[in-house]
């Protein structure tokens, strides 16, 4: 196999993965900002309800704000973990491609590339 063709193909694949990683990073930043918002909302409603003595008002605060904010906060935390996992996994692709290309320059033997996987 022509090593320049291999290098070109791997570089194209790497660019595709880097584009995907850029999209994941955008989504991550968006979810991270929302998580911060809901962290504050959840924390504020918790503090307010703890500072309130009227049980009816506390119940109302919990129903209207606290529970929905807590649910959204937990959902966003889960989304962040999923996005972090995606970043890690697709980052491994880039690392492996770089590793193969670095070793390929030192040892351009196709059987060597097959051994790596």
mmCIF file with all atom_site columns, C-alpha atoms in Angstrom:
data_model
loop_
_atom_site.group_PDB
_atom_site.id
_atom_site.type_symbol
_atom_site.label_atom_id
_atom_site.label_alt_id
_atom_site.label_comp_id
_atom_site.label_asym_id
_atom_site.label_entity_id
_atom_site.label_seq_id
_atom_site.pdbx_PDB_ins_code
_atom_site.Cartn_x
_atom_site.Cartn_y
_atom_site.Cartn_z
_atom_site.occupancy
_atom_site.B_iso_or_equiv
_atom_site.pdbx_formal_charge
_atom_site.auth_seq_id
_atom_site.auth_comp_id
_atom_site.auth_asym_id
_atom_site.auth_atom_id
_atom_site.pdbx_PDB_model_num
ATOM 1   C CA . UNK A 1 1   ? 0.000   0.000  0.000  1.00 0.00 ? 1   UNK A CA 1
ATOM 2   C CA . UNK A 1 2   ? 1.242   3.461  -0.890 1.00 0.00 ? 2   UNK A CA 1
ATOM 3   C CA . UNK A 1 3   ? 2.236   5.183  2.366  1.00 0.00 ? 3   UNK A CA 1
ATOM 4   C CA . UNK A 1 4   ? 1.240   8.628  1.025  1.00 0.00 ? 4   UNK A CA 1
ATOM 5   C CA . UNK A 1 5   ? -2.259  7.279  0.291  1.00 0.00 ? 5   UNK A CA 1
ATOM 6   C CA . UNK A 1 6   ? -2.419  5.807  3.787  1.00 0.00 ? 6   UNK A CA 1
ATOM 7   C CA . UNK A 1 7   ? -1.261  9.065  5.365  1.00 0.00 ? 7   UNK A CA 1
ATOM 8   C CA . UNK A 1 8   ? -3.789  11.061 3.297  1.00 0.00 ? 8   UNK A CA 1
ATOM 9   C CA . UNK A 1 9   ? -6.613  8.696  4.248  1.00 0.00 ? 9   UNK A CA 1
ATOM 10  C CA . UNK A 1 10  ? -5.724  8.795  7.926  1.00 0.00 ? 10  UNK A CA 1
ATOM 11  C CA . UNK A 1 11  ? -5.461  12.601 7.840  1.00 0.00 ? 11  UNK A CA 1
ATOM 12  C CA . UNK A 1 12  ? -8.912  12.847 6.227  1.00 0.00 ? 12  UNK A CA 1
ATOM 13  C CA . UNK A 1 13  ? -10.340 10.560 8.897  1.00 0.00 ? 13  UNK A CA 1
ATOM 14  C CA . UNK A 1 14  ? -8.600  12.558 11.611 1.00 0.00 ? 14  UNK A CA 1
ATOM 15  C CA . UNK A 1 15  ? -10.080 15.815 10.236 1.00 0.00 ? 15  UNK A CA 1
ATOM 16  C CA . UNK A 1 16  ? -13.530 14.227 10.250 1.00 0.00 ? 16  UNK A CA 1
ATOM 17  C CA . UNK A 1 17  ? -13.069 13.206 13.881 1.00 0.00 ? 17  UNK A CA 1
ATOM 18  C CA . UNK A 1 18  ? -11.687 16.644 14.811 1.00 0.00 ? 18  UNK A CA 1
ATOM 19  C CA . UNK A 1 19  ? -14.808 18.231 13.274 1.00 0.00 ? 19  UNK A CA 1
ATOM 20  C CA . UNK A 1 20  ? -16.934 15.877 15.366 1.00 0.00 ? 20  UNK A CA 1
ATOM 21  C CA . UNK A 1 21  ? -14.915 16.771 18.467 1.00 0.00 ? 21  UNK A CA 1
ATOM 22  C CA . UNK A 1 22  ? -15.450 20.476 17.750 1.00 0.00 ? 22  UNK A CA 1
ATOM 23  C CA . UNK A 1 23  ? -19.216 19.882 17.638 1.00 0.00 ? 23  UNK A CA 1
ATOM 24  C CA . UNK A 1 24  ? -19.037 17.910 20.887 1.00 0.00 ? 24  UNK A CA 1
ATOM 25  C CA . UNK A 1 25  ? -17.057 20.768 22.471 1.00 0.00 ? 25  UNK A CA 1
ATOM 26  C CA . UNK A 1 26  ? -19.723 23.301 21.399 1.00 0.00 ? 26  UNK A CA 1
ATOM 27  C CA . UNK A 1 27  ? -22.475 21.145 22.870 1.00 0.00 ? 27  UNK A CA 1
ATOM 28  C CA . UNK A 1 28  ? -20.400 20.603 26.019 1.00 0.00 ? 28  UNK A CA 1
ATOM 29  C CA . UNK A 1 29  ? -19.967 24.362 26.560 1.00 0.00 ? 29  UNK A CA 1
ATOM 30  C CA . UNK A 1 30  ? -23.691 24.952 25.995 1.00 0.00 ? 30  UNK A CA 1
ATOM 31  C CA . UNK A 1 31  ? -24.696 22.228 28.467 1.00 0.00 ? 31  UNK A CA 1
ATOM 32  C CA . UNK A 1 32  ? -22.050 23.410 30.935 1.00 0.00 ? 32  UNK A CA 1
ATOM 33  C CA . UNK A 1 33  ? -23.547 26.924 30.927 1.00 0.00 ? 33  UNK A CA 1
ATOM 34  C CA . UNK A 1 34  ? -27.052 25.551 31.428 1.00 0.00 ? 34  UNK A CA 1
ATOM 35  C CA . UNK A 1 35  ? -25.752 23.353 34.236 1.00 0.00 ? 35  UNK A CA 1
ATOM 36  C CA . UNK A 1 36  ? -24.332 26.428 35.974 1.00 0.00 ? 36  UNK A CA 1
ATOM 37  C CA . UNK A 1 37  ? -27.675 28.222 35.648 1.00 0.00 ? 37  UNK A CA 1
ATOM 38  C CA . UNK A 1 38  ? -29.586 25.303 37.119 1.00 0.00 ? 38  UNK A CA 1
ATOM 39  C CA . UNK A 1 39  ? -26.984 24.823 39.817 1.00 0.00 ? 39  UNK A CA 1
ATOM 40  C CA . UNK A 1 40  ? -27.678 28.393 40.963 1.00 0.00 ? 40  UNK A CA 1
ATOM 41  C CA . UNK A 1 41  ? -31.463 28.029 40.622 1.00 0.00 ? 41  UNK A CA 1
ATOM 42  C CA . UNK A 1 42  ? -31.444 24.760 42.538 1.00 0.00 ? 42  UNK A CA 1
ATOM 43  C CA . UNK A 1 43  ? -29.160 26.154 45.242 1.00 0.00 ? 43  UNK A CA 1
ATOM 44  C CA . UNK A 1 44  ? -31.160 29.363 45.651 1.00 0.00 ? 44  UNK A CA 1
ATOM 45  C CA . UNK A 1 45  ? -34.498 27.573 45.937 1.00 0.00 ? 45  UNK A CA 1
ATOM 46  C CA . UNK A 1 46  ? -32.986 25.168 48.457 1.00 0.00 ? 46  UNK A CA 1
ATOM 47  C CA . UNK A 1 47  ? -31.670 28.042 50.578 1.00 0.00 ? 47  UNK A CA 1
ATOM 48  C CA . UNK A 1 48  ? -34.956 29.947 50.376 1.00 0.00 ? 48  UNK A CA 1
ATOM 49  C CA . UNK A 1 49  ? -37.037 26.929 51.331 1.00 0.00 ? 49  UNK A CA 1
ATOM 50  C CA . UNK A 1 50  ? -34.680 26.171 54.240 1.00 0.00 ? 50  UNK A CA 1
ATOM 51  C CA . UNK A 1 51  ? -35.101 29.752 55.459 1.00 0.00 ? 51  UNK A CA 1
ATOM 52  C CA . UNK A 1 52  ? -38.877 29.593 55.284 1.00 0.00 ? 52  UNK A CA 1
ATOM 53  C CA . UNK A 1 53  ? -40.947 28.363 58.205 1.00 0.00 ? 53  UNK A CA 1
ATOM 54  C CA . UNK A 1 54  ? -44.358 28.208 56.540 1.00 0.00 ? 54  UNK A CA 1
ATOM 55  C CA . UNK A 1 55  ? -44.837 24.593 55.382 1.00 0.00 ? 55  UNK A CA 1
ATOM 56  C CA . UNK A 1 56  ? -47.339 25.528 52.696 1.00 0.00 ? 56  UNK A CA 1
ATOM 57  C CA . UNK A 1 57  ? -44.910 28.003 51.135 1.00 0.00 ? 57  UNK A CA 1
ATOM 58  C CA . UNK A 1 58  ? -42.120 25.435 51.366 1.00 0.00 ? 58  UNK A CA 1
ATOM 59  C CA . UNK A 1 59  ? -44.289 22.864 49.553 1.00 0.00 ? 59  UNK A CA 1
ATOM 60  C CA . UNK A 1 60  ? -45.146 25.403 46.876 1.00 0.00 ? 60  UNK A CA 1
ATOM 61  C CA . UNK A 1 61  ? -41.479 26.342 46.389 1.00 0.00 ? 61  UNK A CA 1
ATOM 62  C CA . UNK A 1 62  ? -40.514 22.673 46.137 1.00 0.00 ? 62  UNK A CA 1
ATOM 63  C CA . UNK A 1 63  ? -43.269 21.876 43.627 1.00 0.00 ? 63  UNK A CA 1
ATOM 64  C CA . UNK A 1 64  ? -42.866 24.918 41.412 1.00 0.00 ? 64  UNK A CA 1
ATOM 65  C CA . UNK A 1 65  ? -39.102 25.420 41.526 1.00 0.00 ? 65  UNK A CA 1
ATOM 66  C CA . UNK A 1 66  ? -37.018 23.053 43.579 1.00 0.00 ? 66  UNK A CA 1
ATOM 67  C CA . UNK A 1 67  ? -38.046 19.698 42.093 1.00 0.00 ? 67  UNK A CA 1
ATOM 68  C CA . UNK A 1 68  ? -38.031 20.822 38.424 1.00 0.00 ? 68  UNK A CA 1
ATOM 69  C CA . UNK A 1 69  ? -34.676 22.570 38.924 1.00 0.00 ? 69  UNK A CA 1
ATOM 70  C CA . UNK A 1 70  ? -33.241 19.500 40.636 1.00 0.00 ? 70  UNK A CA 1
ATOM 71  C CA . UNK A 1 71  ? -34.475 17.230 37.821 1.00 0.00 ? 71  UNK A CA 1
ATOM 72  C CA . UNK A 1 72  ? -33.037 19.526 35.128 1.00 0.00 ? 72  UNK A CA 1
ATOM 73  C CA . UNK A 1 73  ? -29.773 19.861 37.058 1.00 0.00 ? 73  UNK A CA 1
ATOM 74  C CA . UNK A 1 74  ? -29.423 16.070 37.288 1.00 0.00 ? 74  UNK A CA 1
ATOM 75  C CA . UNK A 1 75  ? -30.316 15.663 33.607 1.00 0.00 ? 75  UNK A CA 1
ATOM 76  C CA . UNK A 1 76  ? -27.673 18.211 32.601 1.00 0.00 ? 76  UNK A CA 1
ATOM 77  C CA . UNK A 1 77  ? -25.083 16.530 34.854 1.00 0.00 ? 77  UNK A CA 1
ATOM 78  C CA . UNK A 1 78  ? -25.779 13.280 33.051 1.00 0.00 ? 78  UNK A CA 1
ATOM 79  C CA . UNK A 1 79  ? -25.460 15.004 29.652 1.00 0.00 ? 79  UNK A CA 1
ATOM 80  C CA . UNK A 1 80  ? -22.100 16.496 30.707 1.00 0.00 ? 80  UNK A CA 1
ATOM 81  C CA . UNK A 1 81  ? -20.825 13.048 31.689 1.00 0.00 ? 81  UNK A CA 1
ATOM 82  C CA . UNK A 1 82  ? -21.951 11.621 28.332 1.00 0.00 ? 82  UNK A CA 1
ATOM 83  C CA . UNK A 1 83  ? -20.260 14.447 26.434 1.00 0.00 ? 83  UNK A CA 1
ATOM 84  C CA . UNK A 1 84  ? -17.061 14.008 28.467 1.00 0.00 ? 84  UNK A CA 1
ATOM 85  C CA . UNK A 1 85  ? -17.086 10.321 27.548 1.00 0.00 ? 85  UNK A CA 1
ATOM 86  C CA . UNK A 1 86  ? -17.584 11.161 23.869 1.00 0.00 ? 86  UNK A CA 1
ATOM 87  C CA . UNK A 1 87  ? -14.709 13.645 24.015 1.00 0.00 ? 87  UNK A CA 1
ATOM 88  C CA . UNK A 1 88  ? -12.498 11.014 25.627 1.00 0.00 ? 88  UNK A CA 1
ATOM 89  C CA . UNK A 1 89  ? -13.413 8.282  23.143 1.00 0.00 ? 89  UNK A CA 1
ATOM 90  C CA . UNK A 1 90  ? -13.070 10.385 19.997 1.00 0.00 ? 90  UNK A CA 1
ATOM 91  C CA . UNK A 1 91  ? -9.885  11.913 21.403 1.00 0.00 ? 91  UNK A CA 1
ATOM 92  C CA . UNK A 1 92  ? -8.515  8.371  21.539 1.00 0.00 ? 92  UNK A CA 1
ATOM 93  C CA . UNK A 1 93  ? -9.117  8.071  17.797 1.00 0.00 ? 93  UNK A CA 1
ATOM 94  C CA . UNK A 1 94  ? -7.021  11.173 17.174 1.00 0.00 ? 94  UNK A CA 1
ATOM 95  C CA . UNK A 1 95  ? -4.283  9.919  19.519 1.00 0.00 ? 95  UNK A CA 1
ATOM 96  C CA . UNK A 1 96  ? -4.216  6.494  17.844 1.00 0.00 ? 96  UNK A CA 1
ATOM 97  C CA . UNK A 1 97  ? -4.096  8.030  14.363 1.00 0.00 ? 97  UNK A CA 1
ATOM 98  C CA . UNK A 1 98  ? -1.237  10.302 15.447 1.00 0.00 ? 98  UNK A CA 1
ATOM 99  C CA . UNK A 1 99  ? 0.560   7.356  17.016 1.00 0.00 ? 99  UNK A CA 1
ATOM 100 C CA . UNK A 1 100 ? 0.191   5.224  13.874 1.00 0.00 ? 100 UNK A CA 1
ATOM 101 C CA . UNK A 1 101 ? 1.373   8.073  11.675 1.00 0.00 ? 101 UNK A CA 1
ATOM 102 C CA . UNK A 1 102 ? 4.349   8.810  13.933 1.00 0.00 ? 102 UNK A CA 1
ATOM 103 C CA . UNK A 1 103 ? 5.462   5.184  13.970 1.00 0.00 ? 103 UNK A CA 1
ATOM 104 C CA . UNK A 1 104 ? 4.661   4.817  10.281 1.00 0.00 ? 104 UNK A CA 1
ATOM 105 C CA . UNK A 1 105 ? 7.191   7.526  9.477  1.00 0.00 ? 105 UNK A CA 1
ATOM 106 C CA . UNK A 1 106 ? 9.829   5.562  11.381 1.00 0.00 ? 106 UNK A CA 1
ATOM 107 C CA . UNK A 1 107 ? 8.739   2.140  10.111 1.00 0.00 ? 107 UNK A CA 1
ATOM 108 C CA . UNK A 1 108 ? 6.594   2.274  6.948  1.00 0.00 ? 108 UNK A CA 1
ATOM 109 C CA . UNK A 1 109 ? 5.843   -1.451 6.953  1.00 0.00 ? 109 UNK A CA 1
ATOM 110 C CA . UNK A 1 110 ? 2.093   -2.231 6.389  1.00 0.00 ? 110 UNK A CA 1
ATOM 111 C CA . UNK A 1 111 ? 2.338   -5.382 8.505  1.00 0.00 ? 111 UNK A CA 1
ATOM 112 C CA . UNK A 1 112 ? 3.469   -3.165 11.371 1.00 0.00 ? 112 UNK A CA 1
ATOM 113 C CA . UNK A 1 113 ? 0.270   -1.116 11.107 1.00 0.00 ? 113 UNK A CA 1
ATOM 114 C CA . UNK A 1 114 ? -1.822  -4.289 11.223 1.00 0.00 ? 114 UNK A CA 1
ATOM 115 C CA . UNK A 1 115 ? 0.015   -5.324 14.420 1.00 0.00 ? 115 UNK A CA 1
ATOM 116 C CA . UNK A 1 116 ? -0.899  -2.097 16.199 1.00 0.00 ? 116 UNK A CA 1
ATOM 117 C CA . UNK A 1 117 ? -4.596  -2.864 16.249 1.00 0.00 ? 117 UNK A CA 1
#
